[in-house]
PDB file of C-alpha atoms in Angstrom:
ATOM      1  CA  MET Y 229      56.879  33.910  13.710  1.00 33.00           C
ATOM      2  CA  ALA Y 230      58.036  34.468  10.475  1.00 35.00           C
ATOM      3  CA  THR Y 231      59.407  37.907   9.291  1.00 33.00           C
ATOM      4  CA  SER Y 232      57.426  39.437   6.722  1.00 36.00           C
ATOM      5  CA  MET Y 233      58.884  42.360   4.852  1.00 37.00           C
ATOM      6  CA  LYS Y 234      57.553  45.064   2.236  1.00 38.00           C
ATOM      7  CA  GLU Y 235      59.485  47.133  -0.214  1.00 42.00           C
ATOM      8  CA  LEU Y 236      58.648  50.875  -0.841  1.00 45.00           C
ATOM      9  CA  THR Y 237      59.835  53.030  -3.615  1.00 44.00           C
ATOM     10  CA  ALA Y 238      61.416  56.196  -2.127  1.00 52.00           C
ATOM     11  CA  ASN Y 239      62.573  58.675  -4.647  1.00 55.00           C
ATOM     12  CA  GLY Y 240      64.784  56.079  -6.524  1.00 48.00           C
ATOM     13  CA  ALA Y 241      65.647  54.036  -3.464  1.00 48.00           C
ATOM     14  CA  LYS Y 242      64.240  50.692  -2.144  1.00 43.00           C
ATOM     15  CA  VAL Y 243      63.000  51.062   1.535  1.00 46.00           C
ATOM     16  CA  THR Y 244      62.250  47.758   3.641  1.00 42.00           C
ATOM     17  CA  THR Y 245      59.932  47.932   5.966  1.00 47.00           C
ATOM     18  CA  VAL Y 246      58.378  45.549   8.672  1.00 45.00           C
ATOM     19  CA  ALA Y 247      54.919  44.292   7.254  1.00 39.00           C
ATOM     20  CA  ASN Y 248      51.861  44.030   9.182  1.00 38.00           C
ATOM     21  CA  GLY Y 249      52.102  41.041  11.124  1.00 38.00           C
ATOM     22  CA  ALA Y 250      55.518  40.397  11.201  1.00 41.00           C
ATOM     23  CA  ASP Y 251      57.464  40.022  14.222  1.00 42.00           C
ATOM     24  CA  ALA Y 252      58.696  43.661  15.146  1.00 38.00           C
ATOM     25  CA  SER Y 253      61.787  42.005  16.893  1.00 38.00           C
ATOM     26  CA  ALA Y 254      63.354  41.223  13.595  1.00 39.00           C
ATOM     27  CA  ALA Y 255      64.056  45.264  13.153  1.00 38.00           C
ATOM     28  CA  PRO Y 256      67.694  46.863  12.634  1.00 37.00           C
ATOM     29  CA  PRO Y 257      69.836  45.411  15.243  1.00 33.00           C
ATOM     30  CA  ALA Y 258      71.711  48.637  15.615  1.00 36.00           C
ATOM     31  CA  GLU Y 259      70.964  51.135  18.478  1.00 40.00           C
ATOM     32  CA  PRO Y 260      72.585  54.711  17.608  1.00 41.00           C
ATOM     33  CA  THR Y 261      72.388  57.459  20.295  1.00 53.00           C
ATOM     34  CA  THR Y 262      69.576  59.640  18.502  1.00 67.00           C
ATOM     35  CA  LEU Y 263      70.844  63.095  18.664  1.00 79.00           C
ATOM     36  CA  SER Y 264      74.639  61.976  18.290  1.00 76.00           C
ATOM     37  CA  SER Y 265      74.327  59.501  15.425  1.00 83.00           C
ATOM     38  CA  PRO Y 266      74.235  59.963  11.495  1.00 89.00           C
ATOM     39  CA  PRO Y 267      70.941  59.498  10.358  1.00 93.00           C
ATOM     40  CA  HIS Y 268      69.603  55.697  10.244  1.00 89.00           C
ATOM     41  CA  ALA Y 269      66.317  54.368   8.687  1.00 92.00           C
ATOM     42  CA  ALA Y 270      64.238  52.354  10.705  1.00 92.00           C
ATOM     43  CA  VAL Y 271      60.836  52.441   9.039  1.00 93.00           C
ATOM     44  CA  TYR Y 272      57.587  51.065  10.203  1.00 93.00           C
ATOM     45  CA  PRO Y 273      54.323  51.080   8.455  1.00 91.00           C
ATOM     46  CA  ALA Y 274      51.025  52.382  10.657  1.00 90.00           C
ATOM     47  CA  GLY Y 275      49.749  49.587  12.949  1.00 91.00           C
ATOM     48  CA  GLN Y 276      52.892  48.149  14.375  1.00 94.00           C
ATOM     49  CA  CYS Y 277      53.449  50.175  17.726  1.00 96.00           C
ATOM     50  CA  VAL Y 278      53.580  48.380  20.921  1.00 96.00           C
ATOM     51  CA  PHE Y 279      51.311  50.905  22.436  1.00 97.00           C
ATOM     52  CA  GLY Y 280      47.876  50.498  21.328  1.00 96.00           C
ATOM     53  CA  GLU Y 281      44.220  52.338  21.847  1.00 95.00           C
ATOM     54  CA  GLU Y 282      44.848  51.233  25.722  1.00 97.00           C
ATOM     55  CA  TRP Y 283      46.738  53.105  28.267  1.00 98.00           C
ATOM     56  CA  THR Y 284      50.102  50.894  29.038  1.00 98.00           C
ATOM     57  CA  ALA Y 285      52.897  52.262  31.391  1.00 98.00           C
ATOM     58  CA  ALA Y 286      56.275  52.484  30.690  1.00 98.00           C
ATOM     59  CA  THR Y 287      59.530  53.043  33.148  1.00 98.00           C
ATOM     60  CA  LEU Y 288      61.621  56.150  33.024  1.00 98.00           C
ATOM     61  CA  VAL Y 289      65.262  54.810  32.726  1.00 97.00           C
ATOM     62  CA  ALA Y 290      67.274  57.444  31.841  1.00 96.00           C
ATOM     63  CA  LYS Y 291      66.978  61.564  31.972  1.00 94.00           C
ATOM     64  CA  GLU Y 292      69.419  63.931  30.561  1.00 91.00           C
ATOM     65  CA  ARG Y 293      69.103  67.867  30.254  1.00 89.00           C
ATOM     66  CA  CYS Y 294      69.877  69.030  26.835  1.00 85.00           C
ATOM     67  CA  LYS Y 295      69.221  72.758  27.379  1.00 85.00           C
ATOM     68  CA  GLU Y 296      68.115  74.710  30.339  1.00 86.00           C
ATOM     69  CA  THR Y 297      64.563  74.065  29.768  1.00 88.00           C
ATOM     70  CA  THR Y 298      64.605  70.996  27.721  1.00 91.00           C
ATOM     71  CA  ALA Y 299      65.183  67.203  28.531  1.00 93.00           C
ATOM     72  CA  ILE Y 300      65.391  64.274  26.820  1.00 94.00           C
ATOM     73  CA  LEU Y 301      63.406  61.301  28.874  1.00 96.00           C
ATOM     74  CA  THR Y 302      64.378  57.397  28.151  1.00 97.00           C
ATOM     75  CA  PHE Y 303      61.589  54.957  28.744  1.00 98.00           C
ATOM     76  CA  GLU Y 304      61.711  51.331  28.824  1.00 98.00           C
ATOM     77  CA  LEU Y 305      59.090  49.450  26.682  1.00 98.00           C
ATOM     78  CA  PRO Y 306      56.932  46.811  28.182  1.00 96.00           C
ATOM     79  CA  ASP Y 307      58.792  44.240  26.016  1.00 96.00           C
ATOM     80  CA  THR Y 308      62.535  44.823  26.232  1.00 96.00           C
ATOM     81  CA  SER Y 309      63.000  42.729  23.004  1.00 96.00           C
ATOM     82  CA  LYS Y 310      61.139  44.775  20.386  1.00 96.00           C
ATOM     83  CA  PRO Y 311      61.100  48.463  19.406  1.00 97.00           C
ATOM     84  CA  LEU Y 312      58.611  50.807  19.732  1.00 98.00           C
ATOM     85  CA  GLY Y 313      57.183  50.159  16.094  1.00 97.00           C
ATOM     86  CA  LEU Y 314      56.233  53.953  15.553  1.00 96.00           C
ATOM     87  CA  SER Y 315      55.462  54.861  11.895  1.00 95.00           C
ATOM     88  CA  THR Y 316      57.429  57.612  10.649  1.00 93.00           C
ATOM     89  CA  CYS Y 317      56.292  61.163  12.275  1.00 93.00           C
ATOM     90  CA  ALA Y 318      53.555  59.684  14.379  1.00 94.00           C
ATOM     91  CA  CYS Y 319      53.139  60.487  17.771  1.00 95.00           C
ATOM     92  CA  ILE Y 320      52.203  58.681  21.002  1.00 97.00           C
ATOM     93  CA  LEU Y 321      50.012  60.402  23.995  1.00 98.00           C
ATOM     94  CA  ALA Y 322      51.239  60.691  27.599  1.00 98.00           C
ATOM     95  CA  LYS Y 323      49.157  60.702  30.607  1.00 98.00           C
ATOM     96  CA  PHE Y 324      49.023  61.479  34.311  1.00 96.00           C
ATOM     97  CA  ASP Y 325      46.492  62.231  36.653  1.00 94.00           C
ATOM     98  CA  ARG Y 326      46.221  65.037  38.778  1.00 91.00           C
ATOM     99  CA  ASP Y 327      43.543  65.656  41.206  1.00 89.00           C
ATOM    100  CA  GLY Y 328      41.336  62.864  39.688  1.00 89.00           C
ATOM    101  CA  ALA Y 329      41.551  64.272  36.503  1.00 93.00           C
ATOM    102  CA  ALA Y 330      43.395  62.770  33.628  1.00 96.00           C
ATOM    103  CA  VAL Y 331      46.319  65.364  31.611  1.00 97.00           C
ATOM    104  CA  VAL Y 332      46.891  64.135  28.538  1.00 97.00           C
ATOM    105  CA  ARG Y 333      49.756  65.263  25.823  1.00 96.00           C
ATOM    106  CA  PRO Y 334      50.912  64.223  22.329  1.00 95.00           C
ATOM    107  CA  TYR Y 335      55.060  63.579  22.061  1.00 96.00           C
ATOM    108  CA  THR Y 336      56.758  62.345  18.647  1.00 95.00           C
ATOM    109  CA  PRO Y 337      59.574  60.341  19.998  1.00 96.00           C
ATOM    110  CA  ILE Y 338      63.115  61.282  18.772  1.00 95.00           C
ATOM    111  CA  SER Y 339      64.636  57.654  18.548  1.00 94.00           C
ATOM    112  CA  THR Y 340      63.608  55.431  15.690  1.00 94.00           C
ATOM    113  CA  ASN Y 341      62.840  51.886  15.840  1.00 95.00           C
ATOM    114  CA  ALA Y 342      66.545  50.730  15.399  1.00 93.00           C
ATOM    115  CA  MET Y 343      66.391  51.382  19.254  1.00 95.00           C
ATOM    116  CA  ILE Y 344      65.546  48.075  20.812  1.00 96.00           C
ATOM    117  CA  GLY Y 345      63.538  48.059  24.006  1.00 97.00           C
ATOM    118  CA  ARG Y 346      63.387  51.630  24.858  1.00 97.00           C
ATOM    119  CA  PHE Y 347      62.361  55.070  23.334  1.00 97.00           C
ATOM    120  CA  GLU Y 348      63.289  58.686  23.870  1.00 96.00           C
ATOM    121  CA  LEU Y 349      61.109  61.791  24.103  1.00 96.00           C
ATOM    122  CA  LEU Y 350      62.220  65.193  23.821  1.00 94.00           C
ATOM    123  CA  VAL Y 351      60.420  67.198  26.154  1.00 94.00           C
ATOM    124  CA  LYS Y 352      60.392  71.004  26.379  1.00 92.00           C
ATOM    125  CA  ILE Y 353      59.554  72.033  30.010  1.00 93.00           C
ATOM    126  CA  TYR Y 354      57.195  75.086  30.451  1.00 91.00           C
ATOM    127  CA  ALA Y 355      56.731  77.084  33.760  1.00 91.00           C
ATOM    128  CA  GLN Y 356      53.206  76.435  33.293  1.00 91.00           C
ATOM    129  CA  GLY Y 357      53.108  73.145  31.540  1.00 93.00           C
ATOM    130  CA  ALA Y 358      51.084  70.837  33.596  1.00 96.00           C
ATOM    131  CA  MET Y 359      52.628  67.489  31.640  1.00 97.00           C
ATOM    132  CA  SER Y 360      56.067  69.017  30.940  1.00 96.00           C
ATOM    133  CA  GLN Y 361      56.523  69.836  34.620  1.00 96.00           C
ATOM    134  CA  TYR Y 362      55.201  66.542  36.008  1.00 97.00           C
ATOM    135  CA  LEU Y 363      57.733  64.667  33.472  1.00 97.00           C
ATOM    136  CA  ASP Y 364      60.730  66.846  34.825  1.00 95.00           C
ATOM    137  CA  GLY Y 365      59.976  65.845  38.596  1.00 95.00           C
ATOM    138  CA  LEU Y 366      59.565  62.101  37.713  1.00 96.00           C
ATOM    139  CA  GLN Y 367      62.370  59.678  39.269  1.00 96.00           C
ATOM    140  CA  ILE Y 368      64.075  57.204  37.888  1.00 97.00           C
ATOM    141  CA  GLY Y 369      61.967  54.029  38.195  1.00 98.00           C
ATOM    142  CA  SER Y 370      58.678  55.886  38.060  1.00 98.00           C
ATOM    143  CA  SER Y 371      56.132  55.249  35.186  1.00 97.00           C
ATOM    144  CA  VAL Y 372      53.998  57.240  32.759  1.00 98.00           C
ATOM    145  CA  GLU Y 373      51.173  55.763  30.703  1.00 98.00           C
ATOM    146  CA  PHE Y 374      51.433  55.550  26.917  1.00 99.00           C
ATOM    147  CA  LYS Y 375      49.001  55.161  23.967  1.00 98.00           C
ATOM    148  CA  HIS Y 376      48.843  55.393  20.306  1.00 96.00           C
ATOM    149  CA  ILE Y 377      45.700  56.018  18.377  1.00 92.00           C
ATOM    150  CA  PRO Y 378      45.192  55.816  14.177  1.00 86.00           C
ATOM    151  CA  PHE Y 379      44.568  59.870  14.625  1.00 81.00           C
ATOM    152  CA  ASN Y 380      48.100  60.342  15.432  1.00 81.00           C
ATOM    153  CA  VAL Y 381      49.142  58.847  12.211  1.00 84.00           C
ATOM    154  CA  LYS Y 382      50.239  61.672   9.874  1.00 83.00           C
ATOM    155  CA  VAL Y 383      52.150  61.623   6.286  1.00 86.00           C
ATOM    156  CA  GLN Y 384      54.136  58.416   6.218  1.00 88.00           C
ATOM    157  CA  TYR Y 385      57.401  57.763   4.215  1.00 91.00           C
ATOM    158  CA  PRO Y 386      58.269  57.794   1.109  1.00 93.00           C
ATOM    159  CA  PHE Y 387      57.301  61.628   0.911  1.00 95.00           C
ATOM    160  CA  ALA Y 388      57.209  63.778  -2.008  1.00 96.00           C
ATOM    161  CA  PRO Y 389      60.447  64.210  -4.018  1.00 98.00           C
ATOM    162  CA  LYS Y 390      60.745  68.003  -2.674  1.00 98.00           C
ATOM    163  CA  VAL Y 391      60.178  68.693   1.150  1.00 99.00           C
ATOM    164  CA  GLY Y 392      59.772  72.074   2.856  1.00 99.00           C
ATOM    165  CA  MET Y 393      59.775  72.081   6.668  1.00 99.00           C
ATOM    166  CA  LEU Y 394      58.290  74.909   8.798  1.00 99.00           C
ATOM    167  CA  ILE Y 395      59.414  74.226  12.173  1.00 98.00           C
ATOM    168  CA  GLY Y 396      59.074  75.967  15.752  1.00 97.00           C
ATOM    169  CA  GLY Y 397      60.458  74.743  18.796  1.00 93.00           C
ATOM    170  CA  THR Y 398      59.575  71.219  19.914  1.00 92.00           C
ATOM    171  CA  GLY Y 399      57.996  70.574  16.470  1.00 95.00           C
ATOM    172  CA  ILE Y 400      61.533  69.568  15.662  1.00 96.00           C
ATOM    173  CA  ALA Y 401      60.686  66.256  17.003  1.00 94.00           C
ATOM    174  CA  PRO Y 402      58.561  64.559  13.993  1.00 95.00           C
ATOM    175  CA  MET Y 403      60.937  66.260  11.349  1.00 97.00           C
ATOM    176  CA  ILE Y 404      64.079  64.431  13.190  1.00 96.00           C
ATOM    177  CA  GLN Y 405      62.057  61.224  12.523  1.00 94.00           C
ATOM    178  CA  ALA Y 406      61.637  62.420   9.072  1.00 96.00           C
ATOM    179  CA  LEU Y 407      65.183  63.331   8.557  1.00 97.00           C
ATOM    180  CA  HIS Y 408      66.112  59.975   9.668  1.00 96.00           C
ATOM    181  CA  ALA Y 409      64.059  58.067   7.199  1.00 96.00           C
ATOM    182  CA  ILE Y 410      64.727  60.137   4.160  1.00 97.00           C
ATOM    183  CA  LEU Y 411      68.603  60.764   4.810  1.00 97.00           C
ATOM    184  CA  GLY Y 412      69.150  57.711   6.274  1.00 95.00           C
ATOM    185  CA  THR Y 413      67.896  55.625   3.191  1.00 94.00           C
ATOM    186  CA  VAL Y 414      70.251  54.520   0.652  1.00 90.00           C
ATOM    187  CA  ASP Y 415      69.799  56.034  -2.704  1.00 91.00           C
ATOM    188  CA  ASP Y 416      67.260  57.893  -1.733  1.00 95.00           C
ATOM    189  CA  THR Y 417      67.169  61.459  -3.553  1.00 96.00           C
ATOM    190  CA  THR Y 418      64.775  63.617  -1.737  1.00 98.00           C
ATOM    191  CA  ALA Y 419      65.565  67.140  -1.207  1.00 98.00           C
ATOM    192  CA  VAL Y 420      64.690  68.790   2.130  1.00 99.00           C
ATOM    193  CA  SER Y 421      64.667  72.488   3.168  1.00 99.00           C
ATOM    194  CA  MET Y 422      64.255  73.362   6.648  1.00 99.00           C
ATOM    195  CA  LEU Y 423      63.130  77.080   8.179  1.00 99.00           C
ATOM    196  CA  TYR Y 424      63.548  76.425  11.921  1.00 99.00           C
ATOM    197  CA  ALA Y 425      62.002  79.048  13.995  1.00 98.00           C
ATOM    198  CA  SER Y 426      63.264  79.557  17.946  1.00 97.00           C
ATOM    199  CA  LYS Y 427      63.136  82.688  20.074  1.00 96.00           C
ATOM    200  CA  VAL Y 428      66.801  83.016  20.989  1.00 95.00           C
ATOM    201  CA  LYS Y 429      69.744  81.189  20.122  1.00 95.00           C
ATOM    202  CA  GLU Y 430      69.876  78.978  23.416  1.00 92.00           C
ATOM    203  CA  ASP Y 431      66.332  77.616  22.386  1.00 93.00           C
ATOM    204  CA  ILE Y 432      67.367  75.928  19.076  1.00 94.00           C
ATOM    205  CA  LEU Y 433      67.137  72.165  19.764  1.00 93.00           C
ATOM    206  CA  ALA Y 434      69.153  69.547  18.373  1.00 92.00           C
ATOM    207  CA  GLN Y 435      71.239  72.542  16.334  1.00 93.00           C
ATOM    208  CA  GLU Y 436      74.463  70.305  16.153  1.00 92.00           C
ATOM    209  CA  THR Y 437      72.715  67.334  14.828  1.00 94.00           C
ATOM    210  CA  LEU Y 438      70.772  69.407  12.036  1.00 96.00           C
ATOM    211  CA  GLU Y 439      74.342  71.119  11.210  1.00 96.00           C
ATOM    212  CA  ALA Y 440      76.198  67.591  10.990  1.00 96.00           C
ATOM    213  CA  TRP Y 441      73.581  66.059   9.027  1.00 97.00           C
ATOM    214  CA  ALA Y 442      73.361  69.154   6.501  1.00 98.00           C
ATOM    215  CA  ALA Y 443      76.897  68.949   6.341  1.00 97.00           C
ATOM    216  CA  SER Y 444      77.269  65.028   5.209  1.00 96.00           C
ATOM    217  CA  SER Y 445      74.035  65.300   2.952  1.00 96.00           C
ATOM    218  CA  GLU Y 446      75.774  66.676  -0.153  1.00 94.00           C
ATOM    219  CA  GLY Y 447      73.423  69.110  -0.384  1.00 95.00           C
ATOM    220  CA  ARG Y 448      70.373  67.268   0.049  1.00 97.00           C
ATOM    221  CA  PHE Y 449      69.233  69.212   3.389  1.00 98.00           C
ATOM    222  CA  THR Y 450      69.471  72.565   4.295  1.00 98.00           C
ATOM    223  CA  CYS Y 451      68.579  74.428   7.590  1.00 98.00           C
ATOM    224  CA  LYS Y 452      68.173  78.275   7.883  1.00 98.00           C
ATOM    225  CA  HIS Y 453      67.164  79.603  11.822  1.00 98.00           C
ATOM    226  CA  VAL Y 454      65.053  82.209  12.396  1.00 98.00           C
ATOM    227  CA  LEU Y 455      65.165  83.847  15.683  1.00 98.00           C
ATOM    228  CA  SER Y 456      62.305  85.901  17.035  1.00 97.00           C
ATOM    229  CA  GLU Y 457      63.477  87.309  20.207  1.00 97.00           C
ATOM    230  CA  GLU Y 458      67.262  87.135  20.280  1.00 96.00           C
ATOM    231  CA  PRO Y 459      68.649  90.510  21.792  1.00 96.00           C
ATOM    232  CA  ASP Y 460      69.705  93.578  19.204  1.00 93.00           C
ATOM    233  CA  ASP Y 461      73.306  93.395  20.649  1.00 94.00           C
ATOM    234  CA  SER Y 462      73.585  89.902  19.727  1.00 94.00           C
ATOM    235  CA  PRO Y 463      76.529  88.750  17.017  1.00 95.00           C
ATOM    236  CA  TRP Y 464      73.577  86.280  15.626  1.00 95.00           C
ATOM    237  CA  PRO Y 465      74.258  86.618  12.015  1.00 94.00           C
ATOM    238  CA  GLY Y 466      71.062  84.911  10.721  1.00 94.00           C
ATOM    239  CA  ALA Y 467      67.711  85.391  10.324  1.00 96.00           C
ATOM    240  CA  ARG Y 468      65.386  87.605  12.753  1.00 97.00           C
ATOM    241  CA  GLY Y 469      61.555  88.132  13.606  1.00 97.00           C
ATOM    242  CA  LEU Y 470      58.830  85.447  12.095  1.00 97.00           C
ATOM    243  CA  ILE Y 471      58.928  83.192   9.370  1.00 98.00           C
ATOM    244  CA  THR Y 472      57.473  85.000   6.467  1.00 98.00           C
ATOM    245  CA  ARG Y 473      56.585  84.797   2.833  1.00 98.00           C
ATOM    246  CA  GLU Y 474      60.374  86.142   1.876  1.00 98.00           C
ATOM    247  CA  LEU Y 475      61.995  83.715   3.738  1.00 98.00           C
ATOM    248  CA  ILE Y 476      59.919  80.650   2.475  1.00 99.00           C
ATOM    249  CA  GLU Y 477      60.143  81.948  -1.413  1.00 98.00           C
ATOM    250  CA  ALA Y 478      63.927  82.269  -0.566  1.00 98.00           C
ATOM    251  CA  HIS Y 479      64.416  78.882   1.124  1.00 98.00           C
ATOM    252  CA  LEU Y 480      61.635  76.476   0.456  1.00 98.00           C
ATOM    253  CA  PRO Y 481      60.825  74.510  -2.731  1.00 98.00           C
ATOM    254  CA  ALA Y 482      58.164  76.370  -4.948  1.00 98.00           C
ATOM    255  CA  PRO Y 483      54.621  75.145  -5.047  1.00 98.00           C
ATOM    256  CA  THR Y 484      55.155  72.546  -7.888  1.00 97.00           C
ATOM    257  CA  ASP Y 485      53.525  68.980  -8.015  1.00 96.00           C
ATOM    258  CA  ASP Y 486      56.531  67.199  -6.758  1.00 98.00           C
ATOM    259  CA  VAL Y 487      56.367  69.470  -3.323  1.00 98.00           C
ATOM    260  CA  VAL Y 488      54.852  68.767   0.056  1.00 98.00           C
ATOM    261  CA  ILE Y 489      55.322  70.986   3.073  1.00 98.00           C
ATOM    262  CA  PHE Y 490      55.386  69.938   6.638  1.00 98.00           C
ATOM    263  CA  VAL Y 491      54.391  72.512   9.164  1.00 98.00           C
ATOM    264  CA  CYS Y 492      54.828  71.806  12.871  1.00 97.00           C
ATOM    265  CA  GLY Y 493      55.162  74.370  15.586  1.00 96.00           C
ATOM    266  CA  PRO Y 494      53.020  76.494  18.229  1.00 94.00           C
ATOM    267  CA  PRO Y 495      49.448  77.494  17.543  1.00 94.00           C
ATOM    268  CA  GLY Y 496      50.592  80.924  16.231  1.00 96.00           C
ATOM    269  CA  MET Y 497      52.749  79.705  13.303  1.00 98.00           C
ATOM    270  CA  TYR Y 498      49.719  77.315  12.269  1.00 98.00           C
ATOM    271  CA  GLU Y 499      47.568  80.748  12.081  1.00 97.00           C
ATOM    272  CA  SER Y 500      50.306  82.464  10.203  1.00 98.00           C
ATOM    273  CA  LEU Y 501      51.472  79.837   7.825  1.00 98.00           C
ATOM    274  CA  CYS Y 502      48.372  77.637   6.676  1.00 98.00           C
ATOM    275  CA  GLY Y 503      45.102  77.979   9.371  1.00 97.00           C
ATOM    276  CA  PRO Y 504      44.600  75.989  12.482  1.00 96.00           C
ATOM    277  CA  ARG Y 505      46.195  72.702  13.108  1.00 92.00           C
ATOM    278  CA  ASN Y 506      42.682  70.964  13.591  1.00 90.00           C
ATOM    279  CA  GLU Y 507      41.571  71.730  10.395  1.00 93.00           C
ATOM    280  CA  PRO Y 508      43.961  69.684   8.267  1.00 90.00           C
ATOM    281  CA  GLN Y 509      41.761  70.180   4.789  1.00 92.00           C
ATOM    282  CA  GLU Y 510      41.642  73.953   4.944  1.00 95.00           C
ATOM    283  CA  LEU Y 511      44.811  75.918   3.942  1.00 98.00           C
ATOM    284  CA  LYS Y 512      45.020  79.485   4.907  1.00 97.00           C
ATOM    285  CA  GLY Y 513      47.698  81.892   5.721  1.00 98.00           C
ATOM    286  CA  ILE Y 514      50.928  82.712   3.718  1.00 99.00           C
ATOM    287  CA  LEU Y 515      51.367  79.128   2.339  1.00 99.00           C
ATOM    288  CA  ALA Y 516      47.551  79.417   0.523  1.00 98.00           C
ATOM    289  CA  GLU Y 517      48.762  82.899  -0.940  1.00 98.00           C
ATOM    290  CA  MET Y 518      51.822  81.442  -2.307  1.00 98.00           C
ATOM    291  CA  GLY Y 519      49.700  79.161  -4.260  1.00 98.00           C
ATOM    292  CA  TYR Y 520      50.422  75.834  -2.167  1.00 99.00           C
ATOM    293  CA  THR Y 521      47.467  73.311  -1.877  1.00 98.00           C
ATOM    294  CA  ALA Y 522      45.643  71.693   1.240  1.00 97.00           C
ATOM    295  CA  GLU Y 523      47.007  68.597  -0.208  1.00 96.00           C
ATOM    296  CA  GLN Y 524      50.648  69.868  -0.334  1.00 97.00           C
ATOM    297  CA  VAL Y 525      50.517  70.856   3.212  1.00 98.00           C
ATOM    298  CA  VAL Y 526      51.055  68.424   6.069  1.00 97.00           C
ATOM    299  CA  LYS Y 527      49.758  69.943   9.561  1.00 96.00           C
ATOM    300  CA  PHE Y 528      51.657  67.947  12.608  1.00 93.00           C
TER     301      PHE Y 528
END
């Protein structure tokens, strides 16, 4: 099948994407290690994911514990000649059966479409988390069922000229996707400001990656961490507590027409900052009080 390409304008840059109906095997040949490589754009439009609306099995081929309670799981795709083909920041659903009932959870891969035949998930392991405990206990060679539905496609790259990110915990996963697209696209001038909330310093995910990307971004990407449960006697020099209006005013772009704000984290974060995740058209909380509009805020 001939490859059809499409160009998008991304704040001064031209981004080539694989268009609908194109052969996904024509994707970028590079296969960098996700969290140890520079940002690299491999943008696909919605509708190209190899997982459709039917459950499809993928085999676990690698597992790496990156924190005491966090692991990176690598799965092999049914067709190892193609990338996952997932659009930027979108998620897939994982499923297993327990006592005759399906347990389903969403995950946004941290790998990009530059990875051929495989994809990586960043999984936080919770003591009472049915899916995370199941994934943590999987043996290499075991399989998990996945699917992708249109509902799980959020805002697509290119984004607004100024992007603010309000993140908690594993909410960093779709932001890694967004940062790959923004910082990995030649001549893109998008400015990104992130406030990343964690409980303690040891909980910060992808910290070295974020620091490296910020250092090489020539000022286009900044990341400030906020710790809510760091011990009082800790030498942590950064912000403590929760993400507040004062922190947002100090570190994120003001609510002008050229701004979009991404929110991704636990339920309490949505309640405080923007209102429930399942009410995407309604804006409440701190962001509403600051003058942002519902159209400017994306709830992942």
